[in-house]
Amino acid sequence: MMRRCNGAARIALAGALALGGFAFAGVARAAPVAEPLDRPATLVRQPERAAFQAVAAAGGRLVAVGERGVIALSDDKGASWRQAKVPVSVTLTAVAFPTPTLGWAVGHYGVVLHSRDGGESWVKQLDGVAAARIVADSLPKDGSSHRIGQLVEEGPDKPFLDLFFPTAETGFIVGAFGLALRTEDGGKSWTSLTLDLPNPDGLHLYAIRAGAISAGNEALYIAGEQGLLLRSDDGGRGFTRLSTPYRGSWFTAAVDASGALVLGGLRGNAFRSTDRGESWQPIELPAPVSVTAAGAGGASGRLLLANQAGQILTARPDGGSMAPLPTPPLPTPTGLLDSGDGGLVVATLRGLWRVPLSGH
């Protein structure tokens, strides 16, 4: 039985199942509908009103990804949006651009998309079928990894939920049931990290982030369900498991302007660590509502959190508590990005929104 994903992921998954149901029901009346991995994203009249899961910067351009393969682009700080060409119609959950032109997006059905033109067009670089083969090739020949073997046999339906590309060559993708892959050649080939992680129960992996250890040296963090937090100090080749103060799911993570690691999760639980996850300080939130997105905004790089009630929370000067921005509640936020002009672009399940930050 599939364990609980975050609120946005659950809604996206329900939508995908509903779409699949309509397609299947229509087979008797019309020509068969192509599978989502083989069907281009449908062009929509107002892409900025689609359901989105994440937003990222590609140089001066903003790129947002969401359900049914919709990818929207903005070259004016989020004031207007247009749709990119995408070869799949699956829900896309995360996007990253290590350079202004080279970017990757991941999503359901184990899909990995790649763009070489700042998000204008995309090609499928990996899907769940190929990902399952990669994981299968990493299994011990003695059959000792029964759990992973069973996941491979179940098919290519497992979603990737986040990604991190420190360079245009090196990248990591993580997802449901502990699935994790790494590339060293810009996605031309991938290796499985699934069995290398100290995650024997196959807990879902929701977020992957990096934070500076010293000049030119970063720690890599993976956060997931049941309080899971993993850290690598050697570029992702080895991970250790850290203790966290909360045993529920961590849905999002961020590294603030001071280099501190911040985790946010179920029921308004949020914590901050200034020593790479060795100890933790609670972040006081105004309500016990699940944290769904995290980021930094404004000239100061002040920490921002979004919750399932549609509030955008900003850090108070004391650093120990957060208060909502004086804006009306938004639809469920799924991603935050500083637009660079005193505003914030918020990806939500009901479109892309701009929120002013100046003066707060």
Short mmCIF file of C-alpha atoms in Angstrom, two decimals:
data_model
loop_
_atom_site.label_atom_id
_atom_site.label_comp_id
_atom_site.label_asym_id
_atom_site.label_seq_id
_atom_site.Cartn_x
_atom_site.Cartn_y
_atom_site.Cartn_z
CA MET A 1 0.00 0.00 0.00
CA MET A 2 1.35 3.43 -0.93
CA ARG A 3 2.27 5.56 2.07
CA ARG A 4 1.17 9.15 2.41
CA CYS A 5 2.73 11.76 0.14
CA ASN A 6 2.55 15.48 0.88
CA GLY A 7 -0.70 17.37 0.37
CA ALA A 8 0.20 18.68 -3.07
CA ALA A 9 1.50 15.31 -4.20
CA ARG A 10 -1.64 13.55 -2.98
CA ILE A 11 -3.87 15.98 -4.86
CA ALA A 12 -1.74 15.62 -7.98
CA LEU A 13 -1.86 11.84 -7.73
CA ALA A 14 -5.64 11.89 -7.30
CA GLY A 15 -5.92 14.09 -10.37
CA ALA A 16 -3.75 11.75 -12.38
CA LEU A 17 -5.90 8.78 -11.40
CA ALA A 18 -9.04 10.68 -12.29
CA LEU A 19 -7.66 11.59 -15.70
CA GLY A 20 -6.68 8.01 -16.26
CA GLY A 21 -10.20 6.91 -15.40
CA PHE A 22 -11.76 9.26 -17.95
CA ALA A 23 -9.33 8.12 -20.66
CA PHE A 24 -10.06 4.46 -19.99
CA ALA A 25 -13.82 4.99 -19.92
CA GLY A 26 -13.68 6.70 -23.30
CA VAL A 27 -11.95 3.83 -25.12
CA ALA A 28 -15.23 2.19 -26.04
CA ARG A 29 -16.48 5.37 -27.73
CA ALA A 30 -13.38 6.76 -29.41
CA ALA A 31 -9.89 5.91 -30.57
CA PRO A 32 -7.52 4.83 -27.78
CA VAL A 33 -5.83 7.69 -25.96
CA ALA A 34 -2.03 7.63 -25.91
CA GLU A 35 -0.33 6.94 -22.60
CA PRO A 36 0.73 10.08 -20.67
CA LEU A 37 4.41 9.36 -21.35
CA ASP A 38 3.69 9.31 -25.09
CA ARG A 39 1.21 12.17 -25.26
CA PRO A 40 2.42 15.80 -25.48
CA ALA A 41 1.13 18.26 -22.93
CA THR A 42 -2.16 19.82 -24.04
CA LEU A 43 -1.95 23.50 -24.95
CA VAL A 44 -4.02 25.57 -22.53
CA ARG A 45 -5.46 29.03 -23.10
CA GLN A 46 -4.18 30.49 -19.81
CA PRO A 47 -1.16 28.47 -18.65
CA GLU A 48 -0.74 30.70 -15.59
CA ARG A 49 -4.02 29.28 -14.24
CA ALA A 50 -2.99 25.63 -14.40
CA ALA A 51 -2.12 23.55 -11.33
CA PHE A 52 1.58 23.94 -10.57
CA GLN A 53 3.98 22.06 -8.33
CA ALA A 54 7.23 24.10 -8.51
CA VAL A 55 8.90 27.20 -9.95
CA ALA A 56 12.58 27.95 -10.62
CA ALA A 57 14.80 30.57 -12.25
CA ALA A 58 16.63 30.00 -15.55
CA GLY A 59 18.82 33.07 -15.55
CA GLY A 60 16.35 35.96 -15.84
CA ARG A 61 13.52 33.66 -16.92
CA LEU A 62 11.03 31.96 -14.59
CA VAL A 63 9.99 28.35 -15.29
CA ALA A 64 7.02 26.70 -13.56
CA VAL A 65 6.02 23.02 -13.86
CA GLY A 66 2.78 21.28 -12.99
CA GLU A 67 0.02 18.85 -13.80
CA ARG A 68 -0.61 17.28 -17.23
CA GLY A 69 2.90 18.21 -18.33
CA VAL A 70 2.24 21.95 -18.37
CA ILE A 71 5.39 24.08 -18.22
CA ALA A 72 4.98 27.86 -18.18
CA LEU A 73 7.64 30.49 -18.91
CA SER A 74 7.88 34.15 -17.91
CA ASP A 75 10.42 36.71 -19.12
CA ASP A 76 8.92 39.63 -17.18
CA LYS A 77 9.27 38.58 -13.53
CA GLY A 78 6.00 36.65 -13.54
CA ALA A 79 3.74 39.38 -14.95
CA SER A 80 2.83 37.20 -17.95
CA TRP A 81 3.29 33.55 -18.87
CA ARG A 82 3.38 31.37 -21.99
CA GLN A 83 3.48 27.61 -22.43
CA ALA A 84 6.53 25.57 -23.44
CA LYS A 85 6.64 22.53 -25.72
CA VAL A 86 6.59 19.39 -23.58
CA PRO A 87 6.55 15.78 -24.92
CA VAL A 88 4.63 14.22 -21.99
CA SER A 89 1.37 14.91 -20.16
CA VAL A 90 2.29 13.52 -16.73
CA THR A 91 2.34 15.60 -13.56
CA LEU A 92 5.70 17.34 -13.14
CA THR A 93 6.80 17.88 -9.55
CA ALA A 94 10.13 19.76 -9.58
CA VAL A 95 12.41 21.78 -11.87
CA ALA A 96 15.99 23.09 -11.70
CA PHE A 97 18.31 25.11 -13.94
CA PRO A 98 22.01 24.99 -13.00
CA THR A 99 22.67 27.37 -15.94
CA PRO A 100 20.37 29.84 -17.73
CA THR A 101 19.90 27.42 -20.64
CA LEU A 102 20.31 23.88 -19.24
CA GLY A 103 17.47 22.59 -17.09
CA TRP A 104 15.79 19.42 -15.83
CA ALA A 105 12.28 18.59 -14.61
CA VAL A 106 11.01 15.39 -12.94
CA GLY A 107 7.61 13.94 -12.22
CA HIS A 108 5.23 10.99 -12.18
CA TYR A 109 5.84 7.77 -14.12
CA GLY A 110 9.54 8.23 -13.30
CA VAL A 111 9.92 10.89 -15.97
CA VAL A 112 12.99 13.12 -16.34
CA LEU A 113 12.84 15.94 -18.90
CA HIS A 114 15.77 18.02 -20.17
CA SER A 115 15.89 21.45 -21.81
CA ARG A 116 18.85 23.04 -23.57
CA ASP A 117 17.17 26.34 -24.47
CA GLY A 118 16.07 27.84 -21.17
CA GLY A 119 12.86 25.85 -21.00
CA GLU A 120 11.45 26.68 -24.44
CA SER A 121 11.42 23.01 -25.45
CA TRP A 122 11.99 19.71 -23.63
CA VAL A 123 12.98 16.14 -24.41
CA LYS A 124 12.34 13.02 -22.37
CA GLN A 125 15.65 11.84 -20.95
CA LEU A 126 14.38 9.07 -18.66
CA ASP A 127 11.10 7.38 -17.74
CA GLY A 128 9.94 4.84 -15.19
CA VAL A 129 10.66 1.87 -17.46
CA ALA A 130 14.33 2.84 -17.86
CA ALA A 131 14.59 3.89 -14.21
CA ALA A 132 13.30 0.48 -13.10
CA ARG A 133 15.99 -1.22 -15.20
CA ILE A 134 18.68 0.98 -13.63
CA VAL A 135 17.51 0.09 -10.13
CA ALA A 136 17.24 -3.61 -11.10
CA ASP A 137 20.84 -3.61 -12.31
CA SER A 138 21.97 -2.38 -8.88
CA LEU A 139 20.31 -5.24 -6.97
CA PRO A 140 22.54 -7.81 -5.25
CA LYS A 141 22.57 -11.11 -7.10
CA ASP A 142 21.79 -13.05 -3.93
CA GLY A 143 18.26 -11.64 -3.86
CA SER A 144 18.77 -10.06 -0.43
CA SER A 145 17.04 -6.80 -1.41
CA HIS A 146 13.50 -8.16 -1.67
CA ARG A 147 11.86 -4.75 -1.13
CA ILE A 148 13.61 -3.08 -4.07
CA GLY A 149 13.06 -6.10 -6.26
CA GLN A 150 9.34 -5.96 -5.55
CA LEU A 151 9.20 -2.25 -6.45
CA VAL A 152 10.88 -2.96 -9.77
CA GLU A 153 8.41 -5.76 -10.52
CA GLU A 154 5.45 -3.46 -9.76
CA GLY A 155 6.31 -1.34 -12.77
CA PRO A 156 7.32 2.21 -13.69
CA ASP A 157 4.57 4.07 -11.83
CA LYS A 158 6.68 5.58 -9.01
CA PRO A 159 6.99 9.38 -9.06
CA PHE A 160 10.16 11.39 -8.68
CA LEU A 161 9.47 14.25 -6.26
CA ASP A 162 12.56 16.48 -6.26
CA LEU A 163 15.92 17.06 -7.91
CA PHE A 164 19.19 18.92 -7.40
CA PHE A 165 21.78 19.81 -10.04
CA PRO A 166 24.87 21.50 -8.56
CA THR A 167 26.41 21.65 -12.04
CA ALA A 168 25.32 21.02 -15.62
CA GLU A 169 26.88 17.56 -15.43
CA THR A 170 26.10 16.33 -11.90
CA GLY A 171 22.54 15.83 -10.72
CA PHE A 172 20.41 13.90 -8.23
CA ILE A 173 16.73 12.91 -8.35
CA VAL A 174 14.74 11.46 -5.44
CA GLY A 175 11.21 10.16 -5.06
CA ALA A 176 8.67 7.75 -3.65
CA PHE A 177 9.69 4.56 -1.83
CA GLY A 178 13.28 5.74 -1.39
CA LEU A 179 14.12 5.82 -5.09
CA ALA A 180 17.21 7.92 -5.85
CA LEU A 181 19.39 8.28 -8.96
CA ARG A 182 22.55 10.19 -9.83
CA THR A 183 24.07 11.39 -13.11
CA GLU A 184 27.62 12.55 -13.82
CA ASP A 185 27.12 13.36 -17.51
CA GLY A 186 24.13 15.67 -17.67
CA GLY A 187 21.56 12.89 -17.69
CA LYS A 188 22.98 10.83 -20.54
CA SER A 189 23.35 7.97 -18.05
CA TRP A 190 22.16 7.36 -14.50
CA THR A 191 23.17 5.18 -11.56
CA SER A 192 20.97 4.08 -8.67
CA LEU A 193 21.62 5.41 -5.14
CA THR A 194 18.58 3.65 -3.70
CA LEU A 195 20.45 0.86 -1.94
CA ASP A 196 23.27 3.19 -0.87
CA LEU A 197 21.02 5.37 1.29
CA PRO A 198 20.50 4.50 4.99
CA ASN A 199 16.78 4.14 4.35
CA PRO A 200 16.04 0.42 4.73
CA ASP A 201 12.26 0.95 4.98
CA GLY A 202 12.09 2.76 1.66
CA LEU A 203 10.60 5.94 3.09
CA HIS A 204 9.46 8.55 0.58
CA LEU A 205 12.07 11.20 -0.24
CA TYR A 206 10.43 14.61 -0.63
CA ALA A 207 13.23 17.18 -0.80
CA ILE A 208 16.93 17.42 -1.67
CA ARG A 209 18.94 20.57 -0.90
CA ALA A 210 22.56 21.71 -0.51
CA GLY A 211 24.20 23.95 2.08
CA ALA A 212 27.75 25.26 2.36
CA ILE A 213 30.20 23.49 4.68
CA SER A 214 33.10 25.72 3.69
CA ALA A 215 34.22 27.67 0.62
CA GLY A 216 33.65 25.43 -2.40
CA ASN A 217 32.34 22.55 -0.29
CA GLU A 218 28.66 21.73 0.22
CA ALA A 219 26.66 19.31 2.33
CA LEU A 220 23.81 17.55 0.56
CA TYR A 221 20.58 16.88 2.48
CA ILE A 222 17.65 14.58 1.67
CA ALA A 223 14.45 14.93 3.73
CA GLY A 224 11.47 12.60 3.75
CA GLU A 225 8.70 10.92 5.68
CA GLN A 226 8.76 9.75 9.31
CA GLY A 227 11.36 12.36 10.26
CA LEU A 228 13.92 11.07 7.77
CA LEU A 229 16.96 13.30 7.16
CA LEU A 230 20.12 12.17 5.37
CA ARG A 231 23.34 14.15 4.90
CA SER A 232 26.30 13.70 2.56
CA ASP A 233 29.61 15.48 3.11
CA ASP A 234 31.33 14.05 0.02
CA GLY A 235 29.23 15.20 -2.89
CA GLY A 236 26.52 12.56 -2.59
CA ARG A 237 28.72 9.46 -2.63
CA GLY A 238 27.94 8.51 0.96
CA PHE A 239 25.10 9.51 3.28
CA THR A 240 24.58 9.35 7.05
CA ARG A 241 21.22 9.40 8.81
CA LEU A 242 20.56 12.26 11.24
CA SER A 243 18.12 12.52 14.12
CA THR A 244 15.38 15.14 13.85
CA PRO A 245 12.94 16.42 16.52
CA TYR A 246 9.79 15.36 14.65
CA ARG A 247 8.79 11.87 13.50
CA GLY A 248 6.27 13.00 10.91
CA SER A 249 6.97 13.84 7.28
CA TRP A 250 9.29 16.64 6.18
CA PHE A 251 7.70 18.02 3.01
CA THR A 252 10.17 20.79 2.25
CA ALA A 253 13.64 22.06 3.10
CA ALA A 254 15.65 25.23 2.57
CA VAL A 255 19.01 26.74 3.41
CA ASP A 256 18.62 30.35 4.55
CA ALA A 257 20.94 33.30 3.97
CA SER A 258 22.99 32.44 7.06
CA GLY A 259 23.58 28.88 5.83
CA ALA A 260 21.22 27.30 8.35
CA LEU A 261 19.18 24.28 7.32
CA VAL A 262 15.40 24.60 7.70
CA LEU A 263 12.88 21.74 7.57
CA GLY A 264 9.10 22.09 7.32
CA GLY A 265 6.46 19.42 7.55
CA LEU A 266 3.16 18.15 8.87
CA ARG A 267 1.02 20.06 11.37
CA GLY A 268 3.15 23.20 11.30
CA ASN A 269 6.34 21.55 12.44
CA ALA A 270 9.41 23.55 11.39
CA PHE A 271 12.95 23.47 12.76
CA ARG A 272 16.27 25.20 12.06
CA SER A 273 19.81 23.85 12.44
CA THR A 274 22.99 25.93 12.36
CA ASP A 275 25.34 22.93 12.68
CA ARG A 276 24.38 20.82 9.63
CA GLY A 277 21.60 18.91 11.34
CA GLU A 278 23.39 17.95 14.56
CA SER A 279 21.07 20.04 16.76
CA TRP A 280 17.79 21.84 16.18
CA GLN A 281 15.83 24.91 17.26
CA PRO A 282 12.05 25.09 16.76
CA ILE A 283 10.58 27.76 14.50
CA GLU A 284 7.38 29.15 15.95
CA LEU A 285 4.56 29.23 13.39
CA PRO A 286 1.20 30.94 13.92
CA ALA A 287 -0.92 27.81 13.34
CA PRO A 288 -0.49 24.00 13.30
CA VAL A 289 -0.91 23.82 9.52
CA SER A 290 1.36 21.72 7.29
CA VAL A 291 4.28 23.54 5.66
CA THR A 292 4.21 22.95 1.89
CA ALA A 293 7.03 25.15 0.50
CA ALA A 294 10.13 27.03 1.63
CA GLY A 295 12.51 29.56 0.15
CA ALA A 296 14.19 32.91 0.64
CA GLY A 297 13.12 36.30 -0.63
CA GLY A 298 13.95 39.98 -0.68
CA ALA A 299 17.34 41.69 -0.59
CA SER A 300 18.06 40.20 2.85
CA GLY A 301 17.33 36.64 1.73
CA ARG A 302 14.93 36.30 4.65
CA LEU A 303 13.43 32.83 5.13
CA LEU A 304 9.94 32.30 3.72
CA LEU A 305 7.57 29.40 4.39
CA ALA A 306 4.16 28.63 2.89
CA ASN A 307 1.49 26.51 4.53
CA GLN A 308 -1.49 24.52 3.34
CA ALA A 309 -3.85 27.28 4.46
CA GLY A 310 -2.37 29.56 1.78
CA GLN A 311 -0.35 31.79 4.09
CA ILE A 312 3.13 33.04 3.19
CA LEU A 313 5.15 33.32 6.39
CA THR A 314 8.21 35.53 6.84
CA ALA A 315 10.82 35.43 9.56
CA ARG A 316 10.64 38.01 12.31
CA PRO A 317 13.85 39.88 13.17
CA ASP A 318 14.36 37.63 16.21
CA GLY A 319 14.71 34.63 13.88
CA GLY A 320 12.75 32.36 16.22
CA SER A 321 9.22 32.94 14.98
CA MET A 322 7.42 33.70 11.74
CA ALA A 323 4.39 35.78 10.84
CA PRO A 324 2.16 35.78 7.75
CA LEU A 325 2.54 38.45 5.08
CA PRO A 326 -0.48 40.79 5.04
CA THR A 327 -2.00 39.25 1.93
CA PRO A 328 -5.21 37.27 1.36
CA PRO A 329 -4.82 33.48 1.63
CA LEU A 330 -3.73 31.81 -1.60
CA PRO A 331 -4.72 28.43 -3.01
CA THR A 332 -2.47 25.68 -1.63
CA PRO A 333 1.12 26.87 -2.31
CA THR A 334 3.60 24.36 -3.71
CA GLY A 335 6.63 26.52 -4.55
CA LEU A 336 8.18 29.91 -3.75
CA LEU A 337 10.62 32.00 -5.79
CA ASP A 338 11.94 35.53 -5.35
CA SER A 339 11.08 37.29 -8.64
CA GLY A 340 13.99 39.70 -8.24
CA ASP A 341 11.92 42.89 -8.36
CA GLY A 342 10.66 43.11 -4.80
CA GLY A 343 8.06 40.42 -5.29
CA LEU A 344 7.53 36.73 -4.82
CA VAL A 345 6.18 34.24 -7.37
CA VAL A 346 4.10 31.52 -5.72
CA ALA A 347 3.23 28.27 -7.50
CA THR A 348 -0.13 26.92 -6.32
CA LEU A 349 -2.62 24.24 -7.24
CA ARG A 350 -4.72 27.00 -8.82
CA GLY A 351 -2.16 28.92 -10.79
CA LEU A 352 0.83 31.24 -10.44
CA TRP A 353 0.55 34.28 -8.16
CA ARG A 354 2.68 37.33 -7.43
CA VAL A 355 3.00 38.50 -3.82
CA PRO A 356 4.73 41.78 -2.84
CA LEU A 357 7.69 41.53 -0.48
CA SER A 358 8.90 45.12 -0.37
CA GLY A 359 8.52 46.67 3.05
CA HIS A 360 8.06 43.30 4.82
#
